[in-house]
Amino acid sequence: NAGVMQNPRHLVRRRGQEARLRCSPMKGHSHVYWYRQLPEEGLKFMVYLQKENIIDESGMPKERFSAEFPKEGPSILRIQQVVRGDSAAYFCASSPPFGTGVNTGELFFGEGSRLTVL
Amino acid sequence: TQLLEQSPQFLSIQEGENLTVYCNSSSVFSSLQWYRQEPGEGPVLLVTVVTGGEVKKLKRLTFQFGDARKDSSLHITAAQPGDTGLYLCAGADRGSTLGRLYFGRGTQLTVWP
């Protein structure tokens, strides 16, 4: 059973370019979360999605950032017009559906995508 | 904003020593999780504690959740080089979205052979 898959593992962009980060949750998991880890800081929640729905995006910067989890395919975190301050590790996590007796509130994290903005 | 303070920030010890790291907050959490993260990897869950005063053991690791559910500690007995890593605590707030965790900055543990 494959874990949470993220790609690319490393991404380098110049200021003003777009960054797209992809995440495939664990098999059977219907909830996807994106977290950002800035240098010298803890992980910060960005957004929580279910298939075709954004449930909570209160941690997302108001501009340039967007996320989606389409019916088919991976979840995508998109950053437009990147700036140096966007350089960070972006982690995706997934969890099983709630109310099934399987979900205990635990998150399963991918290995992260490390974005460097030059 | 829920804040979790972890201490110490860095800890460097010799193999065989015991250690305790702390996770403190002024906020009450419905549950608290401990993760370990290695360089270039994502966090891996070690344990979840839910009940105030709860103690859980995982081999040489002992986790405790404070009675008031505001703090937690991780004690490692006879540390080994394989225990090296960044230890993160993360709290879940009953009033927040399920799966939204508030992370501390972590304790970077290095165990020398």
PDB file of C-alpha atoms in Angstrom:
ATOM      1  CA  ASN A   1       0.000   0.000   0.000  1.00  0.00           C
ATOM      2  CA  ALA A   2       1.796   3.069  -1.247  1.00  0.00           C
ATOM      3  CA  GLY A   3       2.023   6.036   1.066  1.00  0.00           C
ATOM      4  CA  VAL A   4       1.248   9.647   0.242  1.00  0.00           C
ATOM      5  CA  MET A   5       3.050  10.500  -2.985  1.00  0.00           C
ATOM      6  CA  GLN A   6       4.246  13.998  -3.690  1.00  0.00           C
ATOM      7  CA  ASN A   7       6.000  15.360  -6.734  1.00  0.00           C
ATOM      8  CA  PRO A   8       8.189  16.951  -7.606  1.00  0.00           C
ATOM      9  CA  ARG A   9      10.459  16.400  -4.604  1.00  0.00           C
ATOM     10  CA  HIS A  10      12.449  19.485  -5.528  1.00  0.00           C
ATOM     11  CA  LEU A  11      11.395  22.433  -7.633  1.00  0.00           C
ATOM     12  CA  VAL A  12      13.370  25.529  -8.549  1.00  0.00           C
ATOM     13  CA  ARG A  13      11.591  28.570  -9.904  1.00  0.00           C
ATOM     14  CA  ARG A  14      12.563  32.137 -10.678  1.00  0.00           C
ATOM     15  CA  ARG A  15      10.614  35.006  -9.220  1.00  0.00           C
ATOM     16  CA  GLY A  16       7.388  35.543 -11.104  1.00  0.00           C
ATOM     17  CA  GLN A  17       7.046  31.969 -12.367  1.00  0.00           C
ATOM     18  CA  GLU A  18       4.376  29.490 -11.349  1.00  0.00           C
ATOM     19  CA  ALA A  19       4.876  26.455  -9.151  1.00  0.00           C
ATOM     20  CA  ARG A  20       2.606  23.408  -9.223  1.00  0.00           C
ATOM     21  CA  LEU A  21       2.917  20.776  -6.542  1.00  0.00           C
ATOM     22  CA  ARG A  22       1.077  17.473  -6.767  1.00  0.00           C
ATOM     23  CA  CYS A  23      -0.114  15.054  -4.120  1.00  0.00           C
ATOM     24  CA  SER A  24      -1.720  11.632  -4.388  1.00  0.00           C
ATOM     25  CA  PRO A  25      -3.207  10.512  -1.064  1.00  0.00           C
ATOM     26  CA  MET A  26      -2.918   7.031   0.344  1.00  0.00           C
ATOM     27  CA  LYS A  27      -5.285   4.491  -1.137  1.00  0.00           C
ATOM     28  CA  GLY A  28      -8.655   4.728   0.561  1.00  0.00           C
ATOM     29  CA  HIS A  29      -8.012   8.211   1.921  1.00  0.00           C
ATOM     30  CA  SER A  30     -10.445  10.905   0.900  1.00  0.00           C
ATOM     31  CA  HIS A  31      -9.072  13.859   2.857  1.00  0.00           C
ATOM     32  CA  VAL A  32      -6.045  15.871   1.783  1.00  0.00           C
ATOM     33  CA  TYR A  33      -4.229  18.554   3.737  1.00  0.00           C
ATOM     34  CA  TRP A  34      -1.428  20.866   2.693  1.00  0.00           C
ATOM     35  CA  TYR A  35       1.066  22.183   5.213  1.00  0.00           C
ATOM     36  CA  ARG A  36       4.021  24.515   4.710  1.00  0.00           C
ATOM     37  CA  GLN A  37       7.281  24.337   6.611  1.00  0.00           C
ATOM     38  CA  LEU A  38       9.342  27.502   6.406  1.00  0.00           C
ATOM     39  CA  PRO A  39      12.984  27.461   7.466  1.00  0.00           C
ATOM     40  CA  GLU A  40      13.292  27.612  11.254  1.00  0.00           C
ATOM     41  CA  GLU A  41       9.521  27.412  11.672  1.00  0.00           C
ATOM     42  CA  GLY A  42       7.049  24.690  12.443  1.00  0.00           C
ATOM     43  CA  LEU A  43       4.591  23.184  10.041  1.00  0.00           C
ATOM     44  CA  LYS A  44       1.675  25.516   9.303  1.00  0.00           C
ATOM     45  CA  PHE A  45      -1.701  24.387   8.060  1.00  0.00           C
ATOM     46  CA  MET A  46      -2.701  25.782   4.683  1.00  0.00           C
ATOM     47  CA  VAL A  47      -5.769  24.014   3.325  1.00  0.00           C
ATOM     48  CA  TYR A  48      -7.998  20.966   3.736  1.00  0.00           C
ATOM     49  CA  LEU A  49      -9.731  19.415   0.752  1.00  0.00           C
ATOM     50  CA  GLN A  50     -11.993  16.544  -0.093  1.00  0.00           C
ATOM     51  CA  LYS A  51     -12.736  15.419  -3.625  1.00  0.00           C
ATOM     52  CA  GLU A  52     -13.942  18.464  -5.601  1.00  0.00           C
ATOM     53  CA  ASN A  53     -14.392  20.494  -2.406  1.00  0.00           C
ATOM     54  CA  ILE A  54     -12.297  22.946  -0.440  1.00  0.00           C
ATOM     55  CA  ILE A  55     -13.332  22.434   3.173  1.00  0.00           C
ATOM     56  CA  ASP A  56     -11.028  24.849   4.985  1.00  0.00           C
ATOM     57  CA  GLU A  57      -8.611  27.239   3.303  1.00  0.00           C
ATOM     58  CA  SER A  58      -8.147  29.560   6.243  1.00  0.00           C
ATOM     59  CA  GLY A  59      -4.391  28.944   6.280  1.00  0.00           C
ATOM     60  CA  MET A  60      -3.832  29.876   2.650  1.00  0.00           C
ATOM     61  CA  PRO A  61      -2.349  33.255   1.738  1.00  0.00           C
ATOM     62  CA  LYS A  62      -5.096  35.361   0.196  1.00  0.00           C
ATOM     63  CA  GLU A  63      -3.307  35.935  -3.082  1.00  0.00           C
ATOM     64  CA  ARG A  64      -1.336  33.792  -5.533  1.00  0.00           C
ATOM     65  CA  PHE A  65      -2.078  30.482  -3.783  1.00  0.00           C
ATOM     66  CA  SER A  66      -4.783  28.038  -4.801  1.00  0.00           C
ATOM     67  CA  ALA A  67      -5.491  24.360  -4.263  1.00  0.00           C
ATOM     68  CA  GLU A  68      -7.722  21.777  -5.827  1.00  0.00           C
ATOM     69  CA  PHE A  69      -8.533  18.094  -5.456  1.00  0.00           C
ATOM     70  CA  PRO A  70     -10.377  17.037  -8.609  1.00  0.00           C
ATOM     71  CA  LYS A  71     -12.605  14.022  -8.970  1.00  0.00           C
ATOM     72  CA  GLU A  72      -9.851  12.267 -10.879  1.00  0.00           C
ATOM     73  CA  GLY A  73      -6.150  12.759 -10.321  1.00  0.00           C
ATOM     74  CA  PRO A  74      -3.955  14.217  -7.621  1.00  0.00           C
ATOM     75  CA  SER A  75      -4.462  17.248  -5.461  1.00  0.00           C
ATOM     76  CA  ILE A  76      -2.584  20.278  -6.745  1.00  0.00           C
ATOM     77  CA  LEU A  77      -1.212  23.235  -4.849  1.00  0.00           C
ATOM     78  CA  ARG A  78      -0.568  26.105  -7.220  1.00  0.00           C
ATOM     79  CA  ILE A  79       1.513  29.158  -6.471  1.00  0.00           C
ATOM     80  CA  GLN A  80       1.427  31.928  -9.028  1.00  0.00           C
ATOM     81  CA  GLN A  81       4.090  34.615  -9.448  1.00  0.00           C
ATOM     82  CA  VAL A  82       6.356  33.079  -6.854  1.00  0.00           C
ATOM     83  CA  VAL A  83       8.487  35.260  -4.606  1.00  0.00           C
ATOM     84  CA  ARG A  84      11.561  34.365  -2.554  1.00  0.00           C
ATOM     85  CA  GLY A  85       9.458  34.138   0.600  1.00  0.00           C
ATOM     86  CA  ASP A  86       7.583  31.186  -0.922  1.00  0.00           C
ATOM     87  CA  SER A  87      10.728  29.059  -0.648  1.00  0.00           C
ATOM     88  CA  ALA A  88       9.767  26.290   1.746  1.00  0.00           C
ATOM     89  CA  ALA A  89       8.954  22.621   2.065  1.00  0.00           C
ATOM     90  CA  TYR A  90       5.331  21.901   1.204  1.00  0.00           C
ATOM     91  CA  PHE A  91       3.894  18.776   2.762  1.00  0.00           C
ATOM     92  CA  CYS A  92       0.753  16.966   1.813  1.00  0.00           C
ATOM     93  CA  ALA A  93      -1.016  14.702   4.270  1.00  0.00           C
ATOM     94  CA  SER A  94      -4.037  12.463   3.946  1.00  0.00           C
ATOM     95  CA  SER A  95      -6.477  10.711   6.239  1.00  0.00           C
ATOM     96  CA  PRO A  96      -9.297   8.187   5.873  1.00  0.00           C
ATOM     97  CA  PRO A  97     -12.942   9.267   5.741  1.00  0.00           C
ATOM     98  CA  PHE A  98     -14.425  10.421   9.035  1.00  0.00           C
ATOM     99  CA  GLY A  99     -17.163   8.512  10.814  1.00  0.00           C
ATOM    100  CA  THR A 100     -16.011   5.138   9.544  1.00  0.00           C
ATOM    101  CA  GLY A 101     -14.245   4.078  12.698  1.00  0.00           C
ATOM    102  CA  VAL A 102     -10.963   4.125  10.829  1.00  0.00           C
ATOM    103  CA  ASN A 103     -10.065   7.761  11.199  1.00  0.00           C
ATOM    104  CA  THR A 104      -8.416   8.534  14.527  1.00  0.00           C
ATOM    105  CA  GLY A 105      -7.375  12.057  13.609  1.00  0.00           C
ATOM    106  CA  GLU A 106      -3.946  10.923  12.516  1.00  0.00           C
ATOM    107  CA  LEU A 107      -2.371  12.368   9.432  1.00  0.00           C
ATOM    108  CA  PHE A 108      -0.113  10.491   7.058  1.00  0.00           C
ATOM    109  CA  PHE A 109       2.440  12.787   5.496  1.00  0.00           C
ATOM    110  CA  GLY A 110       4.236  12.615   2.195  1.00  0.00           C
ATOM    111  CA  GLU A 111       7.935  13.310   1.852  1.00  0.00           C
ATOM    112  CA  GLY A 112       7.353  16.887   0.808  1.00  0.00           C
ATOM    113  CA  SER A 113       8.109  19.126  -2.137  1.00  0.00           C
ATOM    114  CA  ARG A 114      10.914  21.583  -1.599  1.00  0.00           C
ATOM    115  CA  LEU A 115      10.431  24.801  -3.502  1.00  0.00           C
ATOM    116  CA  THR A 116      13.353  27.138  -4.039  1.00  0.00           C
ATOM    117  CA  VAL A 117      12.682  30.528  -5.572  1.00  0.00           C
ATOM    118  CA  LEU A 118      15.717  32.225  -7.076  1.00  0.00           C
TER     119      LEU A 118
ATOM    120  CA  THR B   1      -3.803  31.025  17.208  1.00  0.00           C
ATOM    121  CA  GLN B   2      -2.873  27.932  19.170  1.00  0.00           C
ATOM    122  CA  LEU B   3       0.781  28.000  20.158  1.00  0.00           C
ATOM    123  CA  LEU B   4       2.825  24.992  21.121  1.00  0.00           C
ATOM    124  CA  GLU B   5       6.234  25.657  22.624  1.00  0.00           C
ATOM    125  CA  GLN B   6       8.754  22.871  22.492  1.00  0.00           C
ATOM    126  CA  SER B   7      11.872  22.656  24.604  1.00  0.00           C
ATOM    127  CA  PRO B   8      14.701  22.296  24.359  1.00  0.00           C
ATOM    128  CA  GLN B   9      15.107  23.425  20.770  1.00  0.00           C
ATOM    129  CA  PHE B  10      18.309  21.387  20.394  1.00  0.00           C
ATOM    130  CA  LEU B  11      19.550  18.413  22.388  1.00  0.00           C
ATOM    131  CA  SER B  12      22.828  16.591  21.836  1.00  0.00           C
ATOM    132  CA  ILE B  13      23.570  13.543  23.967  1.00  0.00           C
ATOM    133  CA  GLN B  14      25.640  10.379  24.080  1.00  0.00           C
ATOM    134  CA  GLU B  15      24.263   6.962  23.316  1.00  0.00           C
ATOM    135  CA  GLY B  16      22.772   5.336  26.412  1.00  0.00           C
ATOM    136  CA  GLU B  17      21.636   8.544  28.086  1.00  0.00           C
ATOM    137  CA  ASN B  18      18.041   9.305  29.013  1.00  0.00           C
ATOM    138  CA  LEU B  19      16.261  12.463  27.917  1.00  0.00           C
ATOM    139  CA  THR B  20      12.964  14.281  28.143  1.00  0.00           C
ATOM    140  CA  VAL B  21      11.553  16.844  25.725  1.00  0.00           C
ATOM    141  CA  TYR B  22       8.580  19.037  26.448  1.00  0.00           C
ATOM    142  CA  CYS B  23       5.631  20.480  24.612  1.00  0.00           C
ATOM    143  CA  ASN B  24       3.707  23.245  26.376  1.00  0.00           C
ATOM    144  CA  SER B  25       0.764  25.456  25.591  1.00  0.00           C
ATOM    145  CA  SER B  26      -1.674  27.769  27.311  1.00  0.00           C
ATOM    146  CA  SER B  27      -4.440  26.212  25.221  1.00  0.00           C
ATOM    147  CA  VAL B  28      -6.372  23.008  25.784  1.00  0.00           C
ATOM    148  CA  PHE B  29      -6.195  20.410  23.042  1.00  0.00           C
ATOM    149  CA  SER B  30      -8.583  17.559  22.360  1.00  0.00           C
ATOM    150  CA  SER B  31      -5.610  15.380  21.433  1.00  0.00           C
ATOM    151  CA  LEU B  32      -1.918  15.684  20.922  1.00  0.00           C
ATOM    152  CA  GLN B  33       0.335  13.858  18.533  1.00  0.00           C
ATOM    153  CA  TRP B  34       4.078  13.333  18.442  1.00  0.00           C
ATOM    154  CA  TYR B  35       5.890  12.992  15.133  1.00  0.00           C
ATOM    155  CA  ARG B  36       9.488  12.364  14.199  1.00  0.00           C
ATOM    156  CA  GLN B  37      10.924  13.944  11.081  1.00  0.00           C
ATOM    157  CA  GLU B  38      14.252  13.105   9.470  1.00  0.00           C
ATOM    158  CA  PRO B  39      16.089  15.395   7.038  1.00  0.00           C
ATOM    159  CA  GLY B  40      14.446  15.496   3.633  1.00  0.00           C
ATOM    160  CA  GLU B  41      11.486  13.453   4.800  1.00  0.00           C
ATOM    161  CA  GLY B  42       7.961  14.053   5.985  1.00  0.00           C
ATOM    162  CA  PRO B  43       6.877  13.723   9.617  1.00  0.00           C
ATOM    163  CA  VAL B  44       6.028  10.204  10.763  1.00  0.00           C
ATOM    164  CA  LEU B  45       3.479   9.720  13.516  1.00  0.00           C
ATOM    165  CA  LEU B  46       4.767   8.165  16.725  1.00  0.00           C
ATOM    166  CA  VAL B  47       1.763   8.366  19.024  1.00  0.00           C
ATOM    167  CA  THR B  48      -1.535  10.104  19.724  1.00  0.00           C
ATOM    168  CA  VAL B  49      -2.624  10.922  23.280  1.00  0.00           C
ATOM    169  CA  VAL B  50      -6.215  11.859  23.956  1.00  0.00           C
ATOM    170  CA  THR B  51      -7.042  11.630  27.654  1.00  0.00           C
ATOM    171  CA  GLY B  52      -5.649  14.003  30.269  1.00  0.00           C
ATOM    172  CA  GLY B  53      -3.011  12.188  32.312  1.00  0.00           C
ATOM    173  CA  GLU B  54      -2.625   9.486  29.697  1.00  0.00           C
ATOM    174  CA  VAL B  55       0.709   7.701  29.439  1.00  0.00           C
ATOM    175  CA  LYS B  56       1.686   5.673  26.402  1.00  0.00           C
ATOM    176  CA  LYS B  57       4.805   3.610  25.900  1.00  0.00           C
ATOM    177  CA  LEU B  58       6.413   2.738  22.609  1.00  0.00           C
ATOM    178  CA  LYS B  59       9.456   0.558  23.338  1.00  0.00           C
ATOM    179  CA  ARG B  60      11.970   3.002  24.879  1.00  0.00           C
ATOM    180  CA  LEU B  61       9.732   6.029  24.335  1.00  0.00           C
ATOM    181  CA  THR B  62       7.229   7.167  26.973  1.00  0.00           C
ATOM    182  CA  PHE B  63       4.659   9.836  26.143  1.00  0.00           C
ATOM    183  CA  GLN B  64       2.567  11.679  28.689  1.00  0.00           C
ATOM    184  CA  PHE B  65      -0.367  14.040  28.217  1.00  0.00           C
ATOM    185  CA  GLY B  66      -0.859  16.576  30.976  1.00  0.00           C
ATOM    186  CA  ASP B  67      -3.913  16.344  33.206  1.00  0.00           C
ATOM    187  CA  ALA B  68      -5.248  19.612  31.815  1.00  0.00           C
ATOM    188  CA  ARG B  69      -4.481  18.570  28.220  1.00  0.00           C
ATOM    189  CA  LYS B  70      -2.267  21.611  27.721  1.00  0.00           C
ATOM    190  CA  ASP B  71       1.133  19.977  27.725  1.00  0.00           C
ATOM    191  CA  SER B  72       2.950  16.777  26.938  1.00  0.00           C
ATOM    192  CA  SER B  73       6.337  15.191  27.377  1.00  0.00           C
ATOM    193  CA  LEU B  74       8.374  12.585  25.576  1.00  0.00           C
ATOM    194  CA  HIS B  75      10.920  10.586  27.540  1.00  0.00           C
ATOM    195  CA  ILE B  76      13.480   8.382  25.814  1.00  0.00           C
ATOM    196  CA  THR B  77      15.372   5.783  27.793  1.00  0.00           C
ATOM    197  CA  ALA B  78      18.846   4.664  26.748  1.00  0.00           C
ATOM    198  CA  ALA B  79      18.906   6.774  23.603  1.00  0.00           C
ATOM    199  CA  GLN B  80      20.426   5.302  20.462  1.00  0.00           C
ATOM    200  CA  PRO B  81      21.857   6.986  17.351  1.00  0.00           C
ATOM    201  CA  GLY B  82      18.777   5.796  15.473  1.00  0.00           C
ATOM    202  CA  ASP B  83      16.683   8.092  17.669  1.00  0.00           C
ATOM    203  CA  THR B  84      18.297  11.129  16.030  1.00  0.00           C
ATOM    204  CA  GLY B  85      15.725  13.360  14.393  1.00  0.00           C
ATOM    205  CA  LEU B  86      13.363  16.289  14.776  1.00  0.00           C
ATOM    206  CA  TYR B  87      10.615  15.566  17.277  1.00  0.00           C
ATOM    207  CA  LEU B  88       7.430  17.519  16.669  1.00  0.00           C
ATOM    208  CA  CYS B  89       4.357  17.794  18.818  1.00  0.00           C
ATOM    209  CA  ALA B  90       1.048  18.754  17.244  1.00  0.00           C
ATOM    210  CA  GLY B  91      -2.231  19.578  18.903  1.00  0.00           C
ATOM    211  CA  ALA B  92      -5.774  19.154  17.635  1.00  0.00           C
ATOM    212  CA  ASP B  93      -8.315  21.729  18.712  1.00  0.00           C
ATOM    213  CA  ARG B  94     -11.856  20.469  19.187  1.00  0.00           C
ATOM    214  CA  GLY B  95     -13.218  23.655  17.683  1.00  0.00           C
ATOM    215  CA  SER B  96     -11.087  23.505  14.566  1.00  0.00           C
ATOM    216  CA  THR B  97     -11.373  21.566  11.359  1.00  0.00           C
ATOM    217  CA  LEU B  98     -10.640  17.877  11.795  1.00  0.00           C
ATOM    218  CA  GLY B  99      -7.103  17.225  10.638  1.00  0.00           C
ATOM    219  CA  ARG B 100      -5.994  20.779  11.268  1.00  0.00           C
ATOM    220  CA  LEU B 101      -3.047  20.427  13.599  1.00  0.00           C
ATOM    221  CA  TYR B 102      -1.025  23.109  15.371  1.00  0.00           C
ATOM    222  CA  PHE B 103       2.628  22.160  15.332  1.00  0.00           C
ATOM    223  CA  GLY B 104       5.453  23.189  17.601  1.00  0.00           C
ATOM    224  CA  ARG B 105       8.824  24.055  16.076  1.00  0.00           C
ATOM    225  CA  GLY B 106      10.303  20.811  17.273  1.00  0.00           C
ATOM    226  CA  THR B 107      13.239  19.528  19.273  1.00  0.00           C
ATOM    227  CA  GLN B 108      16.247  18.519  17.199  1.00  0.00           C
ATOM    228  CA  LEU B 109      17.777  15.495  18.918  1.00  0.00           C
ATOM    229  CA  THR B 110      21.229  14.200  18.073  1.00  0.00           C
ATOM    230  CA  VAL B 111      22.472  11.013  19.687  1.00  0.00           C
ATOM    231  CA  TRP B 112      26.197  10.353  19.325  1.00  0.00           C
ATOM    232  CA  PRO B 113      27.588   6.816  19.324  1.00  0.00           C
TER     233      PRO B 113
END
